XYZ file of C-alpha atoms in Angstrom:
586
model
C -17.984 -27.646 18.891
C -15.193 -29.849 19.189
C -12.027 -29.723 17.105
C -13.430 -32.782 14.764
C -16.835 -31.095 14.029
C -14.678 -27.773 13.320
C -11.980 -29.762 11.227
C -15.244 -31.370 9.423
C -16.727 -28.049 8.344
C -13.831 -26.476 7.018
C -12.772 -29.172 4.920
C -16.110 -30.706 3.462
C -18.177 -26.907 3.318
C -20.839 -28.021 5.906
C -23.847 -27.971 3.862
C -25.611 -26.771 6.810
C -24.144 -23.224 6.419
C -24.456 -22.304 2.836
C -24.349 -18.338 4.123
C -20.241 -18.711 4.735
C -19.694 -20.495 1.959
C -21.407 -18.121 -0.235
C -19.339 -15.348 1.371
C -16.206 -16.075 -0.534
C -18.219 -15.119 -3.740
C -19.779 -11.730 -1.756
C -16.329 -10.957 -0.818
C -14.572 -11.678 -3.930
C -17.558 -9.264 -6.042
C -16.927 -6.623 -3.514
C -13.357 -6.845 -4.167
C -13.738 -6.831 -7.530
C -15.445 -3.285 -7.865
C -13.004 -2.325 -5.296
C -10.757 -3.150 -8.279
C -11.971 -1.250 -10.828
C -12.071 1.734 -8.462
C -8.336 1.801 -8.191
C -6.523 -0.057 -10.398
C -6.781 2.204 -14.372
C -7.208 -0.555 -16.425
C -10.011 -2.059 -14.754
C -13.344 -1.113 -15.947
C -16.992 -1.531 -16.372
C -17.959 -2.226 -20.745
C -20.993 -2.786 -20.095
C -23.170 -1.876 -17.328
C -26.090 -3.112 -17.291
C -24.337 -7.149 -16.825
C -22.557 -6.038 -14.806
C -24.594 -4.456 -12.045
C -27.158 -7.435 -13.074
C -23.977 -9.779 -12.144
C -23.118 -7.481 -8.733
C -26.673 -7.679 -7.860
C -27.226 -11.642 -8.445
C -24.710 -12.433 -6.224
C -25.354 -9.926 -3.656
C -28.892 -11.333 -3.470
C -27.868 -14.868 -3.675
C -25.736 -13.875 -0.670
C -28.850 -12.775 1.600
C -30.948 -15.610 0.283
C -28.236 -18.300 1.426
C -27.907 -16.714 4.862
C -32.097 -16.289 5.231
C -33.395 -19.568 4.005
C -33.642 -22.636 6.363
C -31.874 -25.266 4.515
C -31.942 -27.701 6.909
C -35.784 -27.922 6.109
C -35.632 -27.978 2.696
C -34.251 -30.981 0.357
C -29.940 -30.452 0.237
C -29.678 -30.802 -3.750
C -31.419 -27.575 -3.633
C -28.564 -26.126 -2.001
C -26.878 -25.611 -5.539
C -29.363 -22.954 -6.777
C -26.831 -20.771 -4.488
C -23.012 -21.498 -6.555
C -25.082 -22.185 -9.683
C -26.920 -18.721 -9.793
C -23.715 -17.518 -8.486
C -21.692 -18.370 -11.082
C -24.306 -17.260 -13.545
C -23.615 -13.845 -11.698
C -20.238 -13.731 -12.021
C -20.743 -14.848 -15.745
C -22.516 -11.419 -16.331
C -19.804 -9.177 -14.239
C -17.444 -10.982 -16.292
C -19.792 -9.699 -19.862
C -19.716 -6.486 -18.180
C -16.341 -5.998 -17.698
C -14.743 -6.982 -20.736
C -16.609 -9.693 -21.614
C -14.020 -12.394 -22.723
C -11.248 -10.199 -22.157
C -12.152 -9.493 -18.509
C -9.863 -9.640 -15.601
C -12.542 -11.183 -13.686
C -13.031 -14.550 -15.301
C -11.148 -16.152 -12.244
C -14.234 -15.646 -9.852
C -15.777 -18.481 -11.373
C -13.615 -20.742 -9.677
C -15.632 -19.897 -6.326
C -18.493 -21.496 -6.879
C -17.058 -24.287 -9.137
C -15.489 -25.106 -6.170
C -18.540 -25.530 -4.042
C -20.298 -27.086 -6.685
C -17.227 -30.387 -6.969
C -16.971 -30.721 -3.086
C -20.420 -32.268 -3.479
C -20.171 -35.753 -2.957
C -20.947 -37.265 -6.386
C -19.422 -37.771 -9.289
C -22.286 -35.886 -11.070
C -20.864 -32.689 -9.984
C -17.616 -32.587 -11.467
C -19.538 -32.397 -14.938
C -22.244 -30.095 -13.330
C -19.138 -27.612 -12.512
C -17.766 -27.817 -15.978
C -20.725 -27.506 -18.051
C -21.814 -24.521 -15.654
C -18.291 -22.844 -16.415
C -18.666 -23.754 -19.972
C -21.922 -21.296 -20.302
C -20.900 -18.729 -17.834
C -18.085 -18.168 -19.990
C -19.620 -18.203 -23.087
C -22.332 -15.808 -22.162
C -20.758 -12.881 -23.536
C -21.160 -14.592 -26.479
C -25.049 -15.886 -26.000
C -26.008 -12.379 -25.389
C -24.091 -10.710 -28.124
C -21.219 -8.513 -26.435
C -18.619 -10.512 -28.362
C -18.488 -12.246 -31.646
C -18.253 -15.889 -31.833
C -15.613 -15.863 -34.506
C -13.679 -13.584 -31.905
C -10.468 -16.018 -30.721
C -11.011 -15.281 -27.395
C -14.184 -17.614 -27.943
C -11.358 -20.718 -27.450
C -11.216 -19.891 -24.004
C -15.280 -20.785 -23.244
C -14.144 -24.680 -24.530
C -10.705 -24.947 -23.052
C -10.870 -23.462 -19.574
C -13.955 -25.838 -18.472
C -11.638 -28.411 -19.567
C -9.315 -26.923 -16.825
C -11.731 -26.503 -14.613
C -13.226 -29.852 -14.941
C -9.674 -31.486 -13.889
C -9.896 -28.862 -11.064
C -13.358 -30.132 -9.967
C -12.172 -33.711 -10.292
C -9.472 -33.340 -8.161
C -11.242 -31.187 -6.100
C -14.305 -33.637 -5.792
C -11.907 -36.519 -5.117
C -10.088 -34.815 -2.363
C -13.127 -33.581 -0.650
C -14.799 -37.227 -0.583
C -11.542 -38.548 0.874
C -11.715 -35.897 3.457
C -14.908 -37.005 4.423
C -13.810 -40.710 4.238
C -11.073 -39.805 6.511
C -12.908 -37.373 8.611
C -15.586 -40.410 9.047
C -12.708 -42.575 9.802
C -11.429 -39.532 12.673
C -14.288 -39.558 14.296
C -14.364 -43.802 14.643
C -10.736 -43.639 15.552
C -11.746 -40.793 18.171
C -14.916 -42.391 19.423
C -12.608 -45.765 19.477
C -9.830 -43.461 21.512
C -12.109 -42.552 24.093
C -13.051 -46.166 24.904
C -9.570 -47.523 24.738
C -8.374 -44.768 27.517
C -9.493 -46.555 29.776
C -7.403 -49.614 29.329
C -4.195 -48.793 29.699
C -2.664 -51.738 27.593
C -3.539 -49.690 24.216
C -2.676 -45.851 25.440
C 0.375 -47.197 23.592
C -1.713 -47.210 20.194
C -2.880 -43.717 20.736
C 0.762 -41.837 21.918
C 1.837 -43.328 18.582
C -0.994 -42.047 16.296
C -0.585 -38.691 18.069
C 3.127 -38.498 17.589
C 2.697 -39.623 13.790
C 0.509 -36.351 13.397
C 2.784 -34.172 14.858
C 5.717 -35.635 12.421
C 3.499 -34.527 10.150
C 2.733 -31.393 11.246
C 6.734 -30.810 11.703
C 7.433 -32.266 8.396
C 5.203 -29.588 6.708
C 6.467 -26.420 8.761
C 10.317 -27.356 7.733
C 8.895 -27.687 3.979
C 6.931 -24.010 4.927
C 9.967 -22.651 6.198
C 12.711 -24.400 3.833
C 10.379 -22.376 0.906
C 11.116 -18.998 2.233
C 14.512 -18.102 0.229
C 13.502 -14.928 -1.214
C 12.878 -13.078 2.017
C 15.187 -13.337 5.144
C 12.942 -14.281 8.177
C 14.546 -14.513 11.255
C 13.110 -15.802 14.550
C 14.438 -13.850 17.751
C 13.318 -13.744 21.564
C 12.758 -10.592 23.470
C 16.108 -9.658 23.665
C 17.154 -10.503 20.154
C 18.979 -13.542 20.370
C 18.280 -15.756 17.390
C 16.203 -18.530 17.785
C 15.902 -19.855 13.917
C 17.534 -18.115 10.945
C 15.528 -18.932 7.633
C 17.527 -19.928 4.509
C 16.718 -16.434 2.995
C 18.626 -15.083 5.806
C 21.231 -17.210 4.979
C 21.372 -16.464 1.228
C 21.371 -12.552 1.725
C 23.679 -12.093 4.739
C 25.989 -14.814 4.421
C 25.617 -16.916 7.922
C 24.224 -20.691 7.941
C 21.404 -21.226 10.414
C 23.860 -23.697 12.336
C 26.344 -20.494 13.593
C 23.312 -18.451 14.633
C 20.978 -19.975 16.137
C 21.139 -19.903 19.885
C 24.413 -18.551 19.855
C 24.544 -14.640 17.701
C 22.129 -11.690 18.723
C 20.391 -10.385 15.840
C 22.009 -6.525 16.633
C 25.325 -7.951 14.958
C 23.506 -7.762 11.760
C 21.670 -4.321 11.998
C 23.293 -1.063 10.810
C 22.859 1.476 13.415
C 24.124 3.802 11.069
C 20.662 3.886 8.793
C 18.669 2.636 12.743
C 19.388 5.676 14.102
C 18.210 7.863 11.077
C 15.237 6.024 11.295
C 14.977 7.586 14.590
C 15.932 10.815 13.024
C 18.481 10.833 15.388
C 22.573 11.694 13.854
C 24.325 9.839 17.308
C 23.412 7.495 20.639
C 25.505 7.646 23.701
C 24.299 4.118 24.742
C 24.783 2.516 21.194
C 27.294 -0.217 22.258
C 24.386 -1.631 24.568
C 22.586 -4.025 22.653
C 20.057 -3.728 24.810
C 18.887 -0.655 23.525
C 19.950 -1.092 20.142
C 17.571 -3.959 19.913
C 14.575 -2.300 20.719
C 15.267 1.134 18.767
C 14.907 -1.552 15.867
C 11.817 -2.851 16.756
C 9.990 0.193 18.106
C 11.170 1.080 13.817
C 9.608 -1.903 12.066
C 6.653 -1.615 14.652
C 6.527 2.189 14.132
C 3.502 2.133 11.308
C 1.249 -0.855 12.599
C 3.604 -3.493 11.453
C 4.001 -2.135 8.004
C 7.559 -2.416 6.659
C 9.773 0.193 7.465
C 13.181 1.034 5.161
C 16.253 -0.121 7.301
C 19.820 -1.721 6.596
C 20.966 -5.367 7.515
C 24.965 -5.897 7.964
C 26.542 -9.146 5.905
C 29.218 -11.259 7.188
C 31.417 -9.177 5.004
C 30.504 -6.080 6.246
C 28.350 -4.781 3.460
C 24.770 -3.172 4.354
C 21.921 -4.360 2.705
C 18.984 -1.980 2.748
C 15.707 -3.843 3.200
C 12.253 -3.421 4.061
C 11.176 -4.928 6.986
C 8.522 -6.090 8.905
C 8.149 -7.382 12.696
C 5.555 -9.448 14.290
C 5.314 -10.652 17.947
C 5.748 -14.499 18.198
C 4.050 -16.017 20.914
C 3.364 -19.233 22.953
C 0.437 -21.599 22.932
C -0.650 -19.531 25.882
C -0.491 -16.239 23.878
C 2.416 -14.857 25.418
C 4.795 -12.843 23.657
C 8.359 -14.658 23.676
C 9.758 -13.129 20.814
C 9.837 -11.454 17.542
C 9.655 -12.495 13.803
C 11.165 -10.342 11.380
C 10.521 -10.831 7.538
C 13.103 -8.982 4.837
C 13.216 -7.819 1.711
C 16.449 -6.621 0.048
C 15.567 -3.397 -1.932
C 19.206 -2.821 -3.454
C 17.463 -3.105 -7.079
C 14.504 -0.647 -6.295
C 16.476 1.498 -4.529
C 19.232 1.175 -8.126
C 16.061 1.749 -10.240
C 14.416 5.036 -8.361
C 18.314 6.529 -8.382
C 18.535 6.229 -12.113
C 15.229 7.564 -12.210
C 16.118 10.524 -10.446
C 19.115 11.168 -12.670
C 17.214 11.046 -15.438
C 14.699 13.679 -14.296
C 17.560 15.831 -13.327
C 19.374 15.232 -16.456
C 15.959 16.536 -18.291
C 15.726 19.293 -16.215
C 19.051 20.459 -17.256
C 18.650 19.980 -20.928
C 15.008 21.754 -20.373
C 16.340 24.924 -18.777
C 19.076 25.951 -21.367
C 16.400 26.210 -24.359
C 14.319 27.818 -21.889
C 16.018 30.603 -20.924
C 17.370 31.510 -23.817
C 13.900 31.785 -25.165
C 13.016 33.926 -22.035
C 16.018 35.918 -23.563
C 15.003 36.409 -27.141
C 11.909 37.549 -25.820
C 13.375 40.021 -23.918
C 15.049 41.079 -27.060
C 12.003 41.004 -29.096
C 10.507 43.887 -26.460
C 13.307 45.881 -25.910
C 13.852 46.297 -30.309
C 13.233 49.660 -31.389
C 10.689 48.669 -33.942
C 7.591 49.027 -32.464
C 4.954 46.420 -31.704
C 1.261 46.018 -32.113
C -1.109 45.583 -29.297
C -1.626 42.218 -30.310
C 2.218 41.023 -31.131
C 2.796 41.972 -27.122
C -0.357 40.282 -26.043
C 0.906 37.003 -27.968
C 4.592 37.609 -26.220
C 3.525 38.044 -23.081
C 1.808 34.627 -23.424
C 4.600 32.937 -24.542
C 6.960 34.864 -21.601
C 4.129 33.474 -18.918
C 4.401 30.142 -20.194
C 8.267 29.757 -20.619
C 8.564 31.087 -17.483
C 5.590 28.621 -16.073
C 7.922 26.045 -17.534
C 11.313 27.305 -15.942
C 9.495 26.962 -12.504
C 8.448 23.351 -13.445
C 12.065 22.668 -14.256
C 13.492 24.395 -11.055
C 10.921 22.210 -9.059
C 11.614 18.794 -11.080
C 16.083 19.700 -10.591
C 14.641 20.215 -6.813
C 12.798 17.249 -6.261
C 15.639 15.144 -7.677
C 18.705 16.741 -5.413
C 15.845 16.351 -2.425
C 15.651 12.404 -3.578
C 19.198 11.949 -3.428
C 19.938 13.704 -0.351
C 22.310 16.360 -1.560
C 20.557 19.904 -1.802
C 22.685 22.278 -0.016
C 21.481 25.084 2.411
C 22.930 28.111 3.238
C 22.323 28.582 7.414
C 22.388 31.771 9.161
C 19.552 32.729 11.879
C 16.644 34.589 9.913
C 13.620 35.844 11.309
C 10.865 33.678 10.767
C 8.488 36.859 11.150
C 10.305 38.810 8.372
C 10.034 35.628 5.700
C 6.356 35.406 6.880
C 5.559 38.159 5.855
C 7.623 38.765 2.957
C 5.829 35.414 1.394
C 1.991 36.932 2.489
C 2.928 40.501 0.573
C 4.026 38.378 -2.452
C 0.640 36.270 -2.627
C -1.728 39.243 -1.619
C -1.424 40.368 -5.828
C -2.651 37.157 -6.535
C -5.597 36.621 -3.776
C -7.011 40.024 -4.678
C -7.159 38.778 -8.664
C -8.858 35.524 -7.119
C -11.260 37.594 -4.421
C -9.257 36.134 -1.783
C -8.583 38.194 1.741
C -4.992 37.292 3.099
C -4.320 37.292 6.690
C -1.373 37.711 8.488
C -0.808 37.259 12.506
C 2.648 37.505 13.528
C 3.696 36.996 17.119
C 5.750 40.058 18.796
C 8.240 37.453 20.391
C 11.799 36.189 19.297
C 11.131 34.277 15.741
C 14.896 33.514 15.147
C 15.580 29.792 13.708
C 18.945 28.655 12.345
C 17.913 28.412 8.413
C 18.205 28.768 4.872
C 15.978 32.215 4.282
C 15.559 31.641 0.692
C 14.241 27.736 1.200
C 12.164 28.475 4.040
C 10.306 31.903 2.330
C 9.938 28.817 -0.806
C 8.149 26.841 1.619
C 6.031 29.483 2.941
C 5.350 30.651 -0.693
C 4.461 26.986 -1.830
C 1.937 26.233 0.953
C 0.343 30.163 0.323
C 0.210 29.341 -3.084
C -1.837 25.992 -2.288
C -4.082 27.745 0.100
C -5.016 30.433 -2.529
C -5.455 27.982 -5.732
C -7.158 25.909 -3.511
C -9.903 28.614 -1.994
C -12.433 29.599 -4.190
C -13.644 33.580 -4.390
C -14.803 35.393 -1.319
C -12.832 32.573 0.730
C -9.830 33.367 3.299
C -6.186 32.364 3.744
C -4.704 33.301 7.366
C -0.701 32.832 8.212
C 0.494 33.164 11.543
C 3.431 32.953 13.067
C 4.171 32.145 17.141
C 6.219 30.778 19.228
C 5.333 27.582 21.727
C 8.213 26.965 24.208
C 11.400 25.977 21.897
C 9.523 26.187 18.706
C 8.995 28.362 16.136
C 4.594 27.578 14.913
C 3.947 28.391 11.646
C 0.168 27.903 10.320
C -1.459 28.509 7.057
C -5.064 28.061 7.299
C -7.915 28.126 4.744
C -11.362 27.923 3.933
C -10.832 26.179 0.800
C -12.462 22.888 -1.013
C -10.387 20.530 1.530
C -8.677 17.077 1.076
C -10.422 13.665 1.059
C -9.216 12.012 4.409
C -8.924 9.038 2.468
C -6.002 10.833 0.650
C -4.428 12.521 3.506
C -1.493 9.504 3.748
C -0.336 10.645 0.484
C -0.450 14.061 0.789
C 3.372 14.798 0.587
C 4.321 12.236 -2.295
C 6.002 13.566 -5.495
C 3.338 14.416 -8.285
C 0.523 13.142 -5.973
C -2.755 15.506 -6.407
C -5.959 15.085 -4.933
C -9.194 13.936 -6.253
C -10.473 17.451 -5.511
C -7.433 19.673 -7.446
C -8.628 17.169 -10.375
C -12.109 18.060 -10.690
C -11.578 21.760 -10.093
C -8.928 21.726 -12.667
C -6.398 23.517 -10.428
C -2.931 23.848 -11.990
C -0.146 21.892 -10.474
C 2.142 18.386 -11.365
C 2.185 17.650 -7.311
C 6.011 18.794 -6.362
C 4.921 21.510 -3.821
C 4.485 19.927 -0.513
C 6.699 17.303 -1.353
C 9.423 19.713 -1.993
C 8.323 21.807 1.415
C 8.410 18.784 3.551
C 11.726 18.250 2.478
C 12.548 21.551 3.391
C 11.258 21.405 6.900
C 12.842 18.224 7.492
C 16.219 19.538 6.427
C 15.806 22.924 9.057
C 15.020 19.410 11.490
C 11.386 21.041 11.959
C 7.883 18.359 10.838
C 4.996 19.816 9.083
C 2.101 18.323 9.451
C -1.626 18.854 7.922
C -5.510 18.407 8.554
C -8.133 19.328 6.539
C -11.965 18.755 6.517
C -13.176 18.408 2.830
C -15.416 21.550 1.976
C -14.487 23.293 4.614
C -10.909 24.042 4.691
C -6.889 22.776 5.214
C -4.296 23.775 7.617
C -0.352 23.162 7.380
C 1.456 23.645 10.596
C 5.872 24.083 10.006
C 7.606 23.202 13.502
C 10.901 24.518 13.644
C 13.113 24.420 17.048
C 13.906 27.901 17.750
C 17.896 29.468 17.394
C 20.450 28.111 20.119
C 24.155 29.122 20.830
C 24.503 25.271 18.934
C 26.143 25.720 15.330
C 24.257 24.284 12.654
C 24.982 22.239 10.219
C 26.184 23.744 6.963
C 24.033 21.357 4.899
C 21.103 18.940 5.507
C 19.471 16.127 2.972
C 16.050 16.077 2.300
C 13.517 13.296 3.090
């Protein structure tokens, strides 16, 4: 197919191939449950137009792809976008009717519908939108004196003007794709005498002005994000006006002559790295790469780094890196796209504050309630049965909520970087096992057998005892609510080479691999702890991989829903190195 034929197809919606245009409207239903799967206030009012919708379109899909149009007359081609938008008309009743989120699907096949050549069709678009729109309203799942009902008149009025222009645009496309083809046809003849290959170097140099003109309007557009253009080594081939606007530099004293390591701050590089010093850092060499290998690190996904202004301030952005390559698809370079996050980050510190300014207010009232209770026991007037019962309720639950405090005042110094450990070398062994006698109470209530297999070699790791038996504790605690009666829990403790292994394994009701990624986000539960009810507000594992990253250890997890999790703590094992007295959190 030659670039013409292509070019034709794209623009006019070859009527030929009716199954990829259709598959805009298959994509954009799928997307659409996809929607209400994940996003709370999306949802299905009523069903049975809604599947009916789902199921039109699905079927209109397979029936564009299966028929032979090419045999059949081509005005019957709009069964497809108008039975389509009569689908999307009855997700749109389903889903909220005229309140639905949905409503904007109908612009798929209205589309279709006014690239046919014919002025006929802008009206056939319109007064198709007009009755997919009121349907709600023909088949009684809104009221007609509901105001919403404004929107069935006024938006085919949009949509006709959209059609219209739409329906102009696409003849003139075919006008001027008719008129390609001559000129092209006309090209090929006239190559041949070379007193008009003048003609044609012009025509092709006025379409690449054109071309030109519209990347400099492209690029001139991106002001919100920096997006600077670098070759391999990080010199800086173009330096976008959003670069210019957040770091201070005009593109005309960078480009070809700074390297794009005067702007990064090695300081927050190197963390990313989890690395505290580089003895090559003053080659830029190096320095260079360390950055991409961090904004390349998760698949081209941003990744949280700082960017240095003129003035010496660091910006912390998230940033993203793509290769840039030639016309023969070799790499020459890099493109990196930022986005200053000074605000978010401003916004999740006062958030934190606030938590921990909660927590504090929370744990005064709380333990001196813990303390009048005590009180209350310890009077010499004696108590019924049933007046202990009802304080030993109360004590459980203040004390339930004292832990919830201590864990919400945790998560917030672990936020900000600033919770304090205490490091001596402890015995990784001895905190094992202290945190397997403290859960074995509460596995035999539960029908649970605990395990423990502890390794006769040297256990020692430079650590906070207290905040590594809480991490043991948290992730015993997890494996026990987690396993239901006549299950197993098994923590062991070895050592591999310079590392101290610690696994908790069980043969609980497992994690959705879907849900794995977010495993160690604040408050995040699983799908599974939801529909078993299990107790929790989702600070454990967050709080224990903050732990384990302080001691400079990983934890990591797998887990096979229905059959079981494991956790695995790596810590390096105790050298003649002092430690640090204290380390942040993640």
């Amino acid at each position: 197919m030659s670039p013409s034929d292509w070019l034709s197809r794209v623009v006019t919606f070859d009527s030929n191939k009716p199954g990829i245009r259709q598959l805009a409207s298959v994509l954009g239903i799928l997307l659409s449950l996809l929607a209400i799967l994940v996003v709370p206030s999306a949802r299905i009012s009523a069903p049975f137009y809604a599947w009916s919708g789902v199921a039109l379109v699905l079927v209109l899909g397979v029936v564009a792809y299966l028929v032979p149009w090419d045999r059949i007359a081509s005005t019957w081609v709009l069964v497809i976008p108008l039975g389509t938008m009569l689908g999307f008309g009855l997700f749109r009743t389903g889903t909220g009717g005229a309140t639905s989120m949905f409503g904007a699907l109908i612009i798929l096949p209205v589309v279709w519908i006014a690239a046919e050549e014919g002025r006929r069709y802008i009206w056939i678009a319109a007064l198709a939108t007009n009755a997919a729109l009121l349907l709600p309203y023909f088949v009684g799942e809104a009221s007609w004196y509901d105001g919403q009902v404004i929107r069935g008149y006024f938006a085919p009025i949009v949509y006709l003007v959209v059609a219209a222009v739409i329906n102009e645009l696409a003849h003139r496309a075919r006008v001027q794709l008719a008129a390609m083809r001559q000129l092209a046809e006309e090209r090929s003849r006239r190559l041949l005498e070379s007193e008009k290959s003048a003609g044609v170097l012009r025509r092709t140099q006025e379409r690449l002005r054109a071309s030109e003109d519209f990347n400099k309007s492209v690029w001139a557009a991106a002001i919100h994000e920096a997006v600077i253009v670098t070759d391999l080594s990080g010199g800086i081939v173009a330096w976008g006006p959003g670069a210019a606007a957040m770091l201070g530099p005009v593109a005309e004293s960078t480009e070809g002559t700074r390297s794009l390591v005067d702007f990064i701050d090695r300081e927050r590089l190197l963390a990313a790295h989890g690395l505290t010093d580089c003895p090559d850092e003053q080659d830029s060499e190096t320095i260079f790469t360390r950055f991409v290998e961090a904004t390349e690190r998760s698949g081209g996904s941003t990744s949280e780094l700082g960017l240095v202004t003129v003035d010496g301030v660091v910006v912390p952005v998230h940033i993203s890196c793509s290769p840039r390559r030639s016309g023969d698809g070799t790499q020459v370079g890099h493109i990196f796209i930022a986005a200053d996050i000074t605000q978010a980050n401003e916004v999740a510190r006062l958030k934190d504050e606030f938590v921990g300014m909660i927590s504090h207010e929370l744990r005064t009232p709380l333990s001196s309630i813990l303390g009048y209770i005590e009180l209350v026991r310890d009077d010499e007037a004696p108590l019924t049965d049933e007046q202990l019962h009802y304080l030993g309720v109360a004590e459980r639950n203040a004390h339930r909520l004292l832990d919830l405090v201590g864990d919400l005042l945790f998560a917030a110094q672990v936020e900000a970087g600033k919770f304090p450990l205490e490091l001596t070398t402890v015995d990784v062994g001895a905190i094992v096992t202290a945190s397997a006698e403290s859960a074995v109470p509460v596995a035999q209530r539960s029908n649970i057998a605990v395990h423990v297999e502890i390794d006769d070699s040297d256990l020692d790791v430079h650590g906070d005892a207290t905040r590594l038996g809480q991490a043991y504790d948290n992730l015993l605690s997890n494996a026990i609510k987690f396993t239901p009666a006549g299950g197993s829990v098994t923590i062991r403790a070895v050592r591999e080479h310079s590392e101290i292994v610690v696994e908790i394994v069980d043969t609980g009701m497992g994690i959705p691999a879907d849900e794995m990624d977010k495993l160690f986000t604040r408050f995040f539960r699983s799908t599974t702890s939801t529909r078993q009810a299990v107790q929790g507000v989702g600070l454990g594992l967050n709080i224990t991989k903050a732990i384990v990253a302080a001691h400079r250890g990983t934890l990591g997890a797998s887990s096979i829903e229905g059959e079981g999790t494991t956790f695995e703590i790596r810590l390096p094992v105790a050298s003649d190195e002092p430690a640090p007295e204290a380390v942040a959190g993640v």
